[in-house]
Amino acid sequence: MSNIYLEEIDSTNRYAKLNLDKLEDKTIVHAARQTSGHGRLQRAWLDPGGDNLFLTFVLKPSSSFSNIFSNITQYLSVKLCMLLEEYGLEPQIKWPNDVLLNGRKVAGILSETVMLGNTFKGLVLGIGVNLNAAPEALECIDKPAAALNLECGHDIVLSSFRDRLVETFFADYDNFLNTGFKSIRDYYLKHACFLNKEICVRLFNENKSGIAKSVTEDGELVLVSDNKEVVLTIGDIL
Ligand code: BTN
């Protein structure tokens, strides 16, 4: 396992993708500042200033793509929640992988699959966590946002948080690769904030409303809409 530390980069995910061939499995790319972070569904991920986490896991688990890899963001959201509980917090998960504190998003997770033609090269799994931010900086973010320092009432030591996150992530990683979403489903459901609620999900080019009924064994969202069950694999709860 090797670590790459960058003072400033446009995006740790982009850096990892560009350098994927040179980076070995389980490399961590960590940047102090990120100038052009990106998120799911073409969103931007803003650096609110202060010591926040911008980190990408470079993962090369096999030479071919497995459907289990689609759940890696949910796996990371669970591992992050476990760490936040160590800080005395009560995190919740919004499907598929947003982590919330008191209803506000504290972290964003983005996995990108790298292919060369039909060949699977690896995954870059990025995470941004607001660790130390001023309230005014959070107000510049388009959705309600949280930061750990404001929830805990004290500054957060970035290096300790990062090291513990990496440790927690790899502790059950092999088990996750063998078992998939099933290995985290119980914990995920206990921390889900959206179940049995009327929600609206943004899909690529439409919105779908309904009651969030459950999450399947494969991590998909089951929505009851117009008395019909719809199973969603990708989307964003609005
Ligand atoms: C989202 O909530 O839409 C996902 C945000 C993911 C942000 C992280 S920060 C580190 C890594 N580099 C990026 O450009 N994005 C991810």
PDB file of C-alpha atoms and ligand atoms in Angstrom:
ATOM      1  CA  MET A   1       0.000   0.000   0.000  1.00  0.00           C
ATOM      2  CA  SER A   2       1.536   3.376  -0.921  1.00  0.00           C
ATOM      3  CA  ASN A   3       0.485   6.939  -0.277  1.00  0.00           C
ATOM      4  CA  ILE A   4       0.681   9.957  -2.528  1.00  0.00           C
ATOM      5  CA  TYR A   5       0.341  13.341  -0.894  1.00  0.00           C
ATOM      6  CA  LEU A   6      -0.327  16.433  -3.012  1.00  0.00           C
ATOM      7  CA  GLU A   7      -0.442  20.006  -1.706  1.00  0.00           C
ATOM      8  CA  GLU A   8      -2.917  21.026  -4.408  1.00  0.00           C
ATOM      9  CA  ILE A   9      -4.608  19.257  -7.303  1.00  0.00           C
ATOM     10  CA  ASP A  10      -7.663  19.825  -9.480  1.00  0.00           C
ATOM     11  CA  SER A  11      -9.189  16.512  -8.403  1.00  0.00           C
ATOM     12  CA  THR A  12      -7.714  13.470  -6.652  1.00  0.00           C
ATOM     13  CA  ASN A  13      -9.975  11.198  -8.718  1.00  0.00           C
ATOM     14  CA  ARG A  14      -8.756  12.791 -11.942  1.00  0.00           C
ATOM     15  CA  TYR A  15      -5.126  12.462 -10.821  1.00  0.00           C
ATOM     16  CA  ALA A  16      -5.699   8.788  -9.985  1.00  0.00           C
ATOM     17  CA  LYS A  17      -7.332   8.104 -13.355  1.00  0.00           C
ATOM     18  CA  LEU A  18      -4.550   9.840 -15.307  1.00  0.00           C
ATOM     19  CA  ASN A  19      -1.849   7.932 -13.434  1.00  0.00           C
ATOM     20  CA  LEU A  20      -3.667   4.654 -12.961  1.00  0.00           C
ATOM     21  CA  ASP A  21      -1.133   2.534 -14.857  1.00  0.00           C
ATOM     22  CA  LYS A  22       1.676   3.701 -12.561  1.00  0.00           C
ATOM     23  CA  LEU A  23      -0.277   3.340  -9.311  1.00  0.00           C
ATOM     24  CA  GLU A  24      -0.443   0.026  -7.527  1.00  0.00           C
ATOM     25  CA  ASP A  25      -3.534  -1.524  -5.974  1.00  0.00           C
ATOM     26  CA  LYS A  26      -4.594   0.159  -2.677  1.00  0.00           C
ATOM     27  CA  THR A  27      -2.676   3.385  -3.318  1.00  0.00           C
ATOM     28  CA  ILE A  28      -4.090   6.380  -1.458  1.00  0.00           C
ATOM     29  CA  VAL A  29      -4.057   9.761  -3.210  1.00  0.00           C
ATOM     30  CA  HIS A  30      -4.558  12.549  -0.687  1.00  0.00           C
ATOM     31  CA  ALA A  31      -4.590  16.279  -1.423  1.00  0.00           C
ATOM     32  CA  ALA A  32      -4.573  19.201   0.995  1.00  0.00           C
ATOM     33  CA  ARG A  33      -6.441  21.427  -1.481  1.00  0.00           C
ATOM     34  CA  GLN A  34      -8.689  20.491  -4.352  1.00  0.00           C
ATOM     35  CA  THR A  35      -9.483  23.169  -6.928  1.00  0.00           C
ATOM     36  CA  SER A  36     -11.936  21.373  -9.205  1.00  0.00           C
ATOM     37  CA  GLY A  37     -13.438  18.428  -7.356  1.00  0.00           C
ATOM     38  CA  HIS A  38     -16.283  16.646  -9.072  1.00  0.00           C
ATOM     39  CA  GLY A  39     -19.156  14.579  -7.797  1.00  0.00           C
ATOM     40  CA  ARG A  40     -21.945  12.329  -8.970  1.00  0.00           C
ATOM     41  CA  LEU A  41     -24.311  13.397 -11.731  1.00  0.00           C
ATOM     42  CA  GLN A  42     -22.005  16.151 -12.974  1.00  0.00           C
ATOM     43  CA  ARG A  43     -21.974  18.047  -9.694  1.00  0.00           C
ATOM     44  CA  ALA A  44     -19.000  19.958  -8.324  1.00  0.00           C
ATOM     45  CA  TRP A  45     -17.453  19.174  -4.930  1.00  0.00           C
ATOM     46  CA  LEU A  46     -16.345  22.391  -3.268  1.00  0.00           C
ATOM     47  CA  ASP A  47     -13.333  22.862  -1.034  1.00  0.00           C
ATOM     48  CA  PRO A  48     -14.765  24.951   1.836  1.00  0.00           C
ATOM     49  CA  GLY A  49     -11.269  26.019   3.022  1.00  0.00           C
ATOM     50  CA  GLY A  50      -9.573  24.751   6.180  1.00  0.00           C
ATOM     51  CA  ASP A  51      -8.301  21.222   6.758  1.00  0.00           C
ATOM     52  CA  ASN A  52     -10.769  19.003   4.921  1.00  0.00           C
ATOM     53  CA  LEU A  53     -10.391  15.560   3.442  1.00  0.00           C
ATOM     54  CA  PHE A  54      -9.930  14.960  -0.299  1.00  0.00           C
ATOM     55  CA  LEU A  55      -8.840  11.409  -0.847  1.00  0.00           C
ATOM     56  CA  THR A  56      -8.991   8.734  -3.539  1.00  0.00           C
ATOM     57  CA  PHE A  57      -8.500   4.996  -3.109  1.00  0.00           C
ATOM     58  CA  VAL A  58      -6.915   3.374  -6.169  1.00  0.00           C
ATOM     59  CA  LEU A  59      -8.344  -0.125  -6.373  1.00  0.00           C
ATOM     60  CA  LYS A  60      -7.365  -2.893  -8.747  1.00  0.00           C
ATOM     61  CA  PRO A  61      -9.220  -5.840  -7.218  1.00  0.00           C
ATOM     62  CA  SER A  62      -9.272  -8.060 -10.303  1.00  0.00           C
ATOM     63  CA  SER A  63      -8.684  -8.118 -14.030  1.00  0.00           C
ATOM     64  CA  SER A  64     -12.387  -8.023 -14.865  1.00  0.00           C
ATOM     65  CA  PHE A  65     -15.321  -5.965 -13.661  1.00  0.00           C
ATOM     66  CA  SER A  66     -17.616  -7.515 -11.063  1.00  0.00           C
ATOM     67  CA  ASN A  67     -21.097  -6.186 -10.219  1.00  0.00           C
ATOM     68  CA  ILE A  68     -19.990  -6.051  -6.584  1.00  0.00           C
ATOM     69  CA  PHE A  69     -17.809  -3.044  -7.489  1.00  0.00           C
ATOM     70  CA  SER A  70     -20.998  -1.012  -8.035  1.00  0.00           C
ATOM     71  CA  ASN A  71     -21.597  -1.202  -4.276  1.00  0.00           C
ATOM     72  CA  ILE A  72     -18.156   0.030  -3.270  1.00  0.00           C
ATOM     73  CA  THR A  73     -19.481   3.555  -2.613  1.00  0.00           C
ATOM     74  CA  GLN A  74     -22.089   2.137  -0.238  1.00  0.00           C
ATOM     75  CA  TYR A  75     -19.351   0.135   1.470  1.00  0.00           C
ATOM     76  CA  LEU A  76     -17.319   3.318   1.953  1.00  0.00           C
ATOM     77  CA  SER A  77     -20.373   5.221   3.246  1.00  0.00           C
ATOM     78  CA  VAL A  78     -20.830   2.507   5.900  1.00  0.00           C
ATOM     79  CA  LYS A  79     -17.160   2.600   6.894  1.00  0.00           C
ATOM     80  CA  LEU A  80     -17.313   6.388   7.162  1.00  0.00           C
ATOM     81  CA  CYS A  81     -20.402   6.169   9.386  1.00  0.00           C
ATOM     82  CA  MET A  82     -18.593   3.726  11.667  1.00  0.00           C
ATOM     83  CA  LEU A  83     -15.753   6.211  11.989  1.00  0.00           C
ATOM     84  CA  LEU A  84     -18.126   9.123  12.650  1.00  0.00           C
ATOM     85  CA  GLU A  85     -19.661   7.068  15.460  1.00  0.00           C
ATOM     86  CA  GLU A  86     -16.190   6.865  17.017  1.00  0.00           C
ATOM     87  CA  TYR A  87     -16.394  10.687  17.170  1.00  0.00           C
ATOM     88  CA  GLY A  88     -19.638  10.360  19.163  1.00  0.00           C
ATOM     89  CA  LEU A  89     -21.831  11.370  16.214  1.00  0.00           C
ATOM     90  CA  GLU A  90     -25.018   9.800  14.827  1.00  0.00           C
ATOM     91  CA  PRO A  91     -24.547   9.674  11.059  1.00  0.00           C
ATOM     92  CA  GLN A  92     -27.213   8.640   8.596  1.00  0.00           C
ATOM     93  CA  ILE A  93     -27.034   7.416   5.018  1.00  0.00           C
ATOM     94  CA  LYS A  94     -29.087   8.802   2.158  1.00  0.00           C
ATOM     95  CA  TRP A  95     -29.259   6.327  -0.730  1.00  0.00           C
ATOM     96  CA  PRO A  96     -27.030   5.488  -2.358  1.00  0.00           C
ATOM     97  CA  ASN A  97     -24.004   6.831  -0.479  1.00  0.00           C
ATOM     98  CA  ASP A  98     -24.445  10.323   0.943  1.00  0.00           C
ATOM     99  CA  VAL A  99     -23.497  10.572   4.606  1.00  0.00           C
ATOM    100  CA  LEU A 100     -25.473  13.064   6.680  1.00  0.00           C
ATOM    101  CA  LEU A 101     -25.160  14.594  10.124  1.00  0.00           C
ATOM    102  CA  ASN A 102     -28.401  16.069  11.433  1.00  0.00           C
ATOM    103  CA  GLY A 103     -29.863  15.918   7.934  1.00  0.00           C
ATOM    104  CA  ARG A 104     -26.974  17.781   6.315  1.00  0.00           C
ATOM    105  CA  LYS A 105     -24.454  16.261   3.951  1.00  0.00           C
ATOM    106  CA  VAL A 106     -20.984  15.967   5.491  1.00  0.00           C
ATOM    107  CA  ALA A 107     -19.336  13.785   2.847  1.00  0.00           C
ATOM    108  CA  GLY A 108     -19.533  12.925  -0.820  1.00  0.00           C
ATOM    109  CA  ILE A 109     -18.332   9.697  -2.406  1.00  0.00           C
ATOM    110  CA  LEU A 110     -17.660   9.043  -6.067  1.00  0.00           C
ATOM    111  CA  SER A 111     -16.436   5.850  -7.713  1.00  0.00           C
ATOM    112  CA  GLU A 112     -15.251   5.892 -11.312  1.00  0.00           C
ATOM    113  CA  THR A 113     -14.511   2.761 -13.306  1.00  0.00           C
ATOM    114  CA  VAL A 114     -11.495   2.941 -15.596  1.00  0.00           C
ATOM    115  CA  MET A 115     -11.629   0.862 -18.775  1.00  0.00           C
ATOM    116  CA  LEU A 116      -9.225   0.586 -21.677  1.00  0.00           C
ATOM    117  CA  GLY A 117     -11.409  -0.596 -24.526  1.00  0.00           C
ATOM    118  CA  ASN A 118     -13.166  -3.600 -23.027  1.00  0.00           C
ATOM    119  CA  THR A 119     -10.478  -4.197 -20.430  1.00  0.00           C
ATOM    120  CA  PHE A 120     -11.164  -3.301 -16.817  1.00  0.00           C
ATOM    121  CA  LYS A 121      -8.200  -1.367 -15.405  1.00  0.00           C
ATOM    122  CA  GLY A 122      -9.439  -0.438 -11.953  1.00  0.00           C
ATOM    123  CA  LEU A 123     -11.577   1.819  -9.816  1.00  0.00           C
ATOM    124  CA  VAL A 124     -10.861   5.220  -8.396  1.00  0.00           C
ATOM    125  CA  LEU A 125     -12.957   5.716  -5.289  1.00  0.00           C
ATOM    126  CA  GLY A 126     -12.960   9.312  -4.098  1.00  0.00           C
ATOM    127  CA  ILE A 127     -14.246  10.764  -0.866  1.00  0.00           C
ATOM    128  CA  GLY A 128     -14.532  14.328   0.345  1.00  0.00           C
ATOM    129  CA  VAL A 129     -15.360  14.984   3.996  1.00  0.00           C
ATOM    130  CA  ASN A 130     -15.938  18.417   5.499  1.00  0.00           C
ATOM    131  CA  LEU A 131     -13.776  18.157   8.599  1.00  0.00           C
ATOM    132  CA  ASN A 132     -12.995  21.756   9.477  1.00  0.00           C
ATOM    133  CA  ALA A 133     -15.114  24.438   7.862  1.00  0.00           C
ATOM    134  CA  ALA A 134     -16.494  27.826   8.820  1.00  0.00           C
ATOM    135  CA  PRO A 135     -20.316  28.105   8.824  1.00  0.00           C
ATOM    136  CA  GLU A 136     -20.146  30.868   6.152  1.00  0.00           C
ATOM    137  CA  ALA A 137     -18.174  28.568   3.842  1.00  0.00           C
ATOM    138  CA  LEU A 138     -20.828  25.867   4.122  1.00  0.00           C
ATOM    139  CA  GLU A 139     -23.499  28.360   3.121  1.00  0.00           C
ATOM    140  CA  CYS A 140     -21.829  28.679  -0.303  1.00  0.00           C
ATOM    141  CA  ILE A 141     -22.672  25.025  -1.003  1.00  0.00           C
ATOM    142  CA  ASP A 142     -25.927  24.578  -2.937  1.00  0.00           C
ATOM    143  CA  LYS A 143     -27.374  21.929  -0.566  1.00  0.00           C
ATOM    144  CA  PRO A 144     -27.483  21.904   3.257  1.00  0.00           C
ATOM    145  CA  ALA A 145     -23.955  20.914   4.315  1.00  0.00           C
ATOM    146  CA  ALA A 146     -22.378  19.885   7.616  1.00  0.00           C
ATOM    147  CA  ALA A 147     -18.812  19.824   8.901  1.00  0.00           C
ATOM    148  CA  LEU A 148     -17.387  17.646  11.650  1.00  0.00           C
ATOM    149  CA  ASN A 149     -15.801  20.486  13.619  1.00  0.00           C
ATOM    150  CA  LEU A 150     -19.151  22.261  13.895  1.00  0.00           C
ATOM    151  CA  GLU A 151     -20.924  19.076  15.006  1.00  0.00           C
ATOM    152  CA  CYS A 152     -18.213  18.078  17.519  1.00  0.00           C
ATOM    153  CA  GLY A 153     -17.480  21.582  18.805  1.00  0.00           C
ATOM    154  CA  HIS A 154     -13.721  21.283  18.279  1.00  0.00           C
ATOM    155  CA  ASP A 155     -11.181  21.143  15.454  1.00  0.00           C
ATOM    156  CA  ILE A 156     -10.602  17.765  13.840  1.00  0.00           C
ATOM    157  CA  VAL A 157      -7.086  16.421  13.298  1.00  0.00           C
ATOM    158  CA  LEU A 158      -7.042  15.659   9.594  1.00  0.00           C
ATOM    159  CA  SER A 159      -4.183  13.128   9.633  1.00  0.00           C
ATOM    160  CA  SER A 160      -5.797  11.061  12.429  1.00  0.00           C
ATOM    161  CA  PHE A 161      -9.140  11.053  10.651  1.00  0.00           C
ATOM    162  CA  ARG A 162      -7.548  10.075   7.323  1.00  0.00           C
ATOM    163  CA  ASP A 163      -5.448   7.259   8.788  1.00  0.00           C
ATOM    164  CA  ARG A 164      -8.379   5.809  10.689  1.00  0.00           C
ATOM    165  CA  LEU A 165     -10.616   5.986   7.613  1.00  0.00           C
ATOM    166  CA  VAL A 166      -8.057   4.126   5.495  1.00  0.00           C
ATOM    167  CA  GLU A 167      -7.570   1.540   8.242  1.00  0.00           C
ATOM    168  CA  THR A 168     -11.325   1.043   8.699  1.00  0.00           C
ATOM    169  CA  PHE A 169     -11.828   0.808   4.934  1.00  0.00           C
ATOM    170  CA  PHE A 170      -9.270  -1.939   4.411  1.00  0.00           C
ATOM    171  CA  ALA A 171     -10.212  -3.880   7.562  1.00  0.00           C
ATOM    172  CA  ASP A 172     -13.263  -5.474   5.877  1.00  0.00           C
ATOM    173  CA  TYR A 173     -12.399  -4.811   2.236  1.00  0.00           C
ATOM    174  CA  ASP A 174     -11.576  -8.441   1.339  1.00  0.00           C
ATOM    175  CA  ASN A 175     -14.771  -9.629   2.986  1.00  0.00           C
ATOM    176  CA  PHE A 176     -16.729  -7.026   1.013  1.00  0.00           C
ATOM    177  CA  LEU A 177     -15.119  -8.161  -2.258  1.00  0.00           C
ATOM    178  CA  ASN A 178     -16.235 -11.717  -1.534  1.00  0.00           C
ATOM    179  CA  THR A 179     -19.722 -10.998  -0.209  1.00  0.00           C
ATOM    180  CA  GLY A 180     -20.762  -7.646  -1.698  1.00  0.00           C
ATOM    181  CA  PHE A 181     -23.549  -5.441  -0.342  1.00  0.00           C
ATOM    182  CA  LYS A 182     -24.860  -8.280   1.854  1.00  0.00           C
ATOM    183  CA  SER A 183     -21.843  -7.813   4.118  1.00  0.00           C
ATOM    184  CA  ILE A 184     -22.979  -4.285   5.048  1.00  0.00           C
ATOM    185  CA  ARG A 185     -26.747  -4.383   4.455  1.00  0.00           C
ATOM    186  CA  ASP A 186     -27.847  -4.603   8.108  1.00  0.00           C
ATOM    187  CA  TYR A 187     -25.735  -1.655   9.163  1.00  0.00           C
ATOM    188  CA  TYR A 188     -26.746   0.299   6.040  1.00  0.00           C
ATOM    189  CA  LEU A 189     -30.475  -0.212   6.723  1.00  0.00           C
ATOM    190  CA  LYS A 190     -30.114   0.751  10.403  1.00  0.00           C
ATOM    191  CA  HIS A 191     -28.546   4.047   9.344  1.00  0.00           C
ATOM    192  CA  ALA A 192     -30.805   4.777   6.357  1.00  0.00           C
ATOM    193  CA  CYS A 193     -32.733   8.050   6.719  1.00  0.00           C
ATOM    194  CA  PHE A 194     -35.048   7.640   3.722  1.00  0.00           C
ATOM    195  CA  LEU A 195     -37.009   4.437   4.340  1.00  0.00           C
ATOM    196  CA  ASN A 196     -40.821   4.597   4.449  1.00  0.00           C
ATOM    197  CA  LYS A 197     -40.742   8.239   3.418  1.00  0.00           C
ATOM    198  CA  GLU A 198     -42.159   9.976   0.375  1.00  0.00           C
ATOM    199  CA  ILE A 199     -39.107  10.874  -1.687  1.00  0.00           C
ATOM    200  CA  CYS A 200     -38.235  12.218  -5.104  1.00  0.00           C
ATOM    201  CA  VAL A 201     -35.305  10.672  -6.955  1.00  0.00           C
ATOM    202  CA  ARG A 202     -33.464  12.467  -9.702  1.00  0.00           C
ATOM    203  CA  LEU A 203     -32.588  10.062 -12.491  1.00  0.00           C
ATOM    204  CA  PHE A 204     -30.551  11.051 -15.563  1.00  0.00           C
ATOM    205  CA  ASN A 205     -33.291  13.020 -17.289  1.00  0.00           C
ATOM    206  CA  GLU A 206     -36.392  12.637 -15.135  1.00  0.00           C
ATOM    207  CA  ASN A 207     -37.540  12.689 -11.529  1.00  0.00           C
ATOM    208  CA  LYS A 208     -39.407   9.812  -9.905  1.00  0.00           C
ATOM    209  CA  SER A 209     -41.485  10.194  -6.738  1.00  0.00           C
ATOM    210  CA  GLY A 210     -42.754   7.504  -4.417  1.00  0.00           C
ATOM    211  CA  ILE A 211     -42.333   5.816  -1.059  1.00  0.00           C
ATOM    212  CA  ALA A 212     -38.879   4.357  -0.385  1.00  0.00           C
ATOM    213  CA  LYS A 213     -39.752   0.815   0.597  1.00  0.00           C
ATOM    214  CA  SER A 214     -36.463  -1.015   0.972  1.00  0.00           C
ATOM    215  CA  VAL A 215     -32.974  -1.620  -0.297  1.00  0.00           C
ATOM    216  CA  THR A 216     -32.377  -4.907  -2.102  1.00  0.00           C
ATOM    217  CA  GLU A 217     -29.648  -7.438  -1.353  1.00  0.00           C
ATOM    218  CA  ASP A 218     -27.693  -5.729  -4.131  1.00  0.00           C
ATOM    219  CA  GLY A 219     -28.039  -2.211  -2.734  1.00  0.00           C
ATOM    220  CA  GLU A 220     -30.736  -1.002  -5.121  1.00  0.00           C
ATOM    221  CA  LEU A 221     -33.538   1.278  -3.961  1.00  0.00           C
ATOM    222  CA  VAL A 222     -37.088  -0.078  -4.090  1.00  0.00           C
ATOM    223  CA  LEU A 223     -39.550   2.730  -4.659  1.00  0.00           C
ATOM    224  CA  VAL A 224     -43.321   2.313  -4.686  1.00  0.00           C
ATOM    225  CA  SER A 225     -44.682   4.687  -7.260  1.00  0.00           C
ATOM    226  CA  ASP A 226     -48.318   4.620  -8.512  1.00  0.00           C
ATOM    227  CA  ASN A 227     -48.805   1.296  -6.684  1.00  0.00           C
ATOM    228  CA  LYS A 228     -45.946  -0.247  -8.640  1.00  0.00           C
ATOM    229  CA  GLU A 229     -42.537  -1.251  -7.360  1.00  0.00           C
ATOM    230  CA  VAL A 230     -39.642   0.319  -9.217  1.00  0.00           C
ATOM    231  CA  VAL A 231     -36.083  -0.820  -8.538  1.00  0.00           C
ATOM    232  CA  LEU A 232     -33.515   1.929  -9.007  1.00  0.00           C
ATOM    233  CA  THR A 233     -29.817   1.291  -9.433  1.00  0.00           C
ATOM    234  CA  ILE A 234     -28.667   4.888  -9.841  1.00  0.00           C
ATOM    235  CA  GLY A 235     -30.088   8.280  -8.900  1.00  0.00           C
ATOM    236  CA  ASP A 236     -30.024  10.986  -6.327  1.00  0.00           C
ATOM    237  CA  ILE A 237     -32.655  11.567  -3.626  1.00  0.00           C
ATOM    238  CA  LEU A 238     -33.646  15.227  -3.809  1.00  0.00           C
TER     239      LEU A 238
HETATM  240  C1  BTN B   1     -20.912  13.606  -4.605  1.00  0.00           C
HETATM  241  O1  BTN B   1     -21.411  13.855  -3.510  1.00  0.00           O
HETATM  242  O2  BTN B   1     -21.514  13.857  -5.661  1.00  0.00           O
HETATM  243  C2  BTN B   1     -19.530  12.992  -4.643  1.00  0.00           C
HETATM  244  C3  BTN B   1     -18.448  13.954  -4.288  1.00  0.00           C
HETATM  245  C4  BTN B   1     -17.078  13.292  -4.306  1.00  0.00           C
HETATM  246  C5  BTN B   1     -15.970  14.261  -3.947  1.00  0.00           C
HETATM  247  C6  BTN B   1     -14.633  13.599  -3.812  1.00  0.00           C
HETATM  248  S1  BTN B   1     -13.414  14.695  -3.124  1.00  0.00           S
HETATM  249  C7  BTN B   1     -12.138  13.601  -3.552  1.00  0.00           C
HETATM  250  C8  BTN B   1     -12.478  13.024  -4.907  1.00  0.00           C
HETATM  251  N1  BTN B   1     -12.028  13.888  -5.987  1.00  0.00           N
HETATM  252  C9  BTN B   1     -13.038  14.379  -6.711  1.00  0.00           C
HETATM  253  O3  BTN B   1     -12.931  15.154  -7.683  1.00  0.00           O
HETATM  254  N2  BTN B   1     -14.203  13.933  -6.224  1.00  0.00           N
HETATM  255  C10 BTN B   1     -14.007  13.056  -5.085  1.00  0.00           C
END
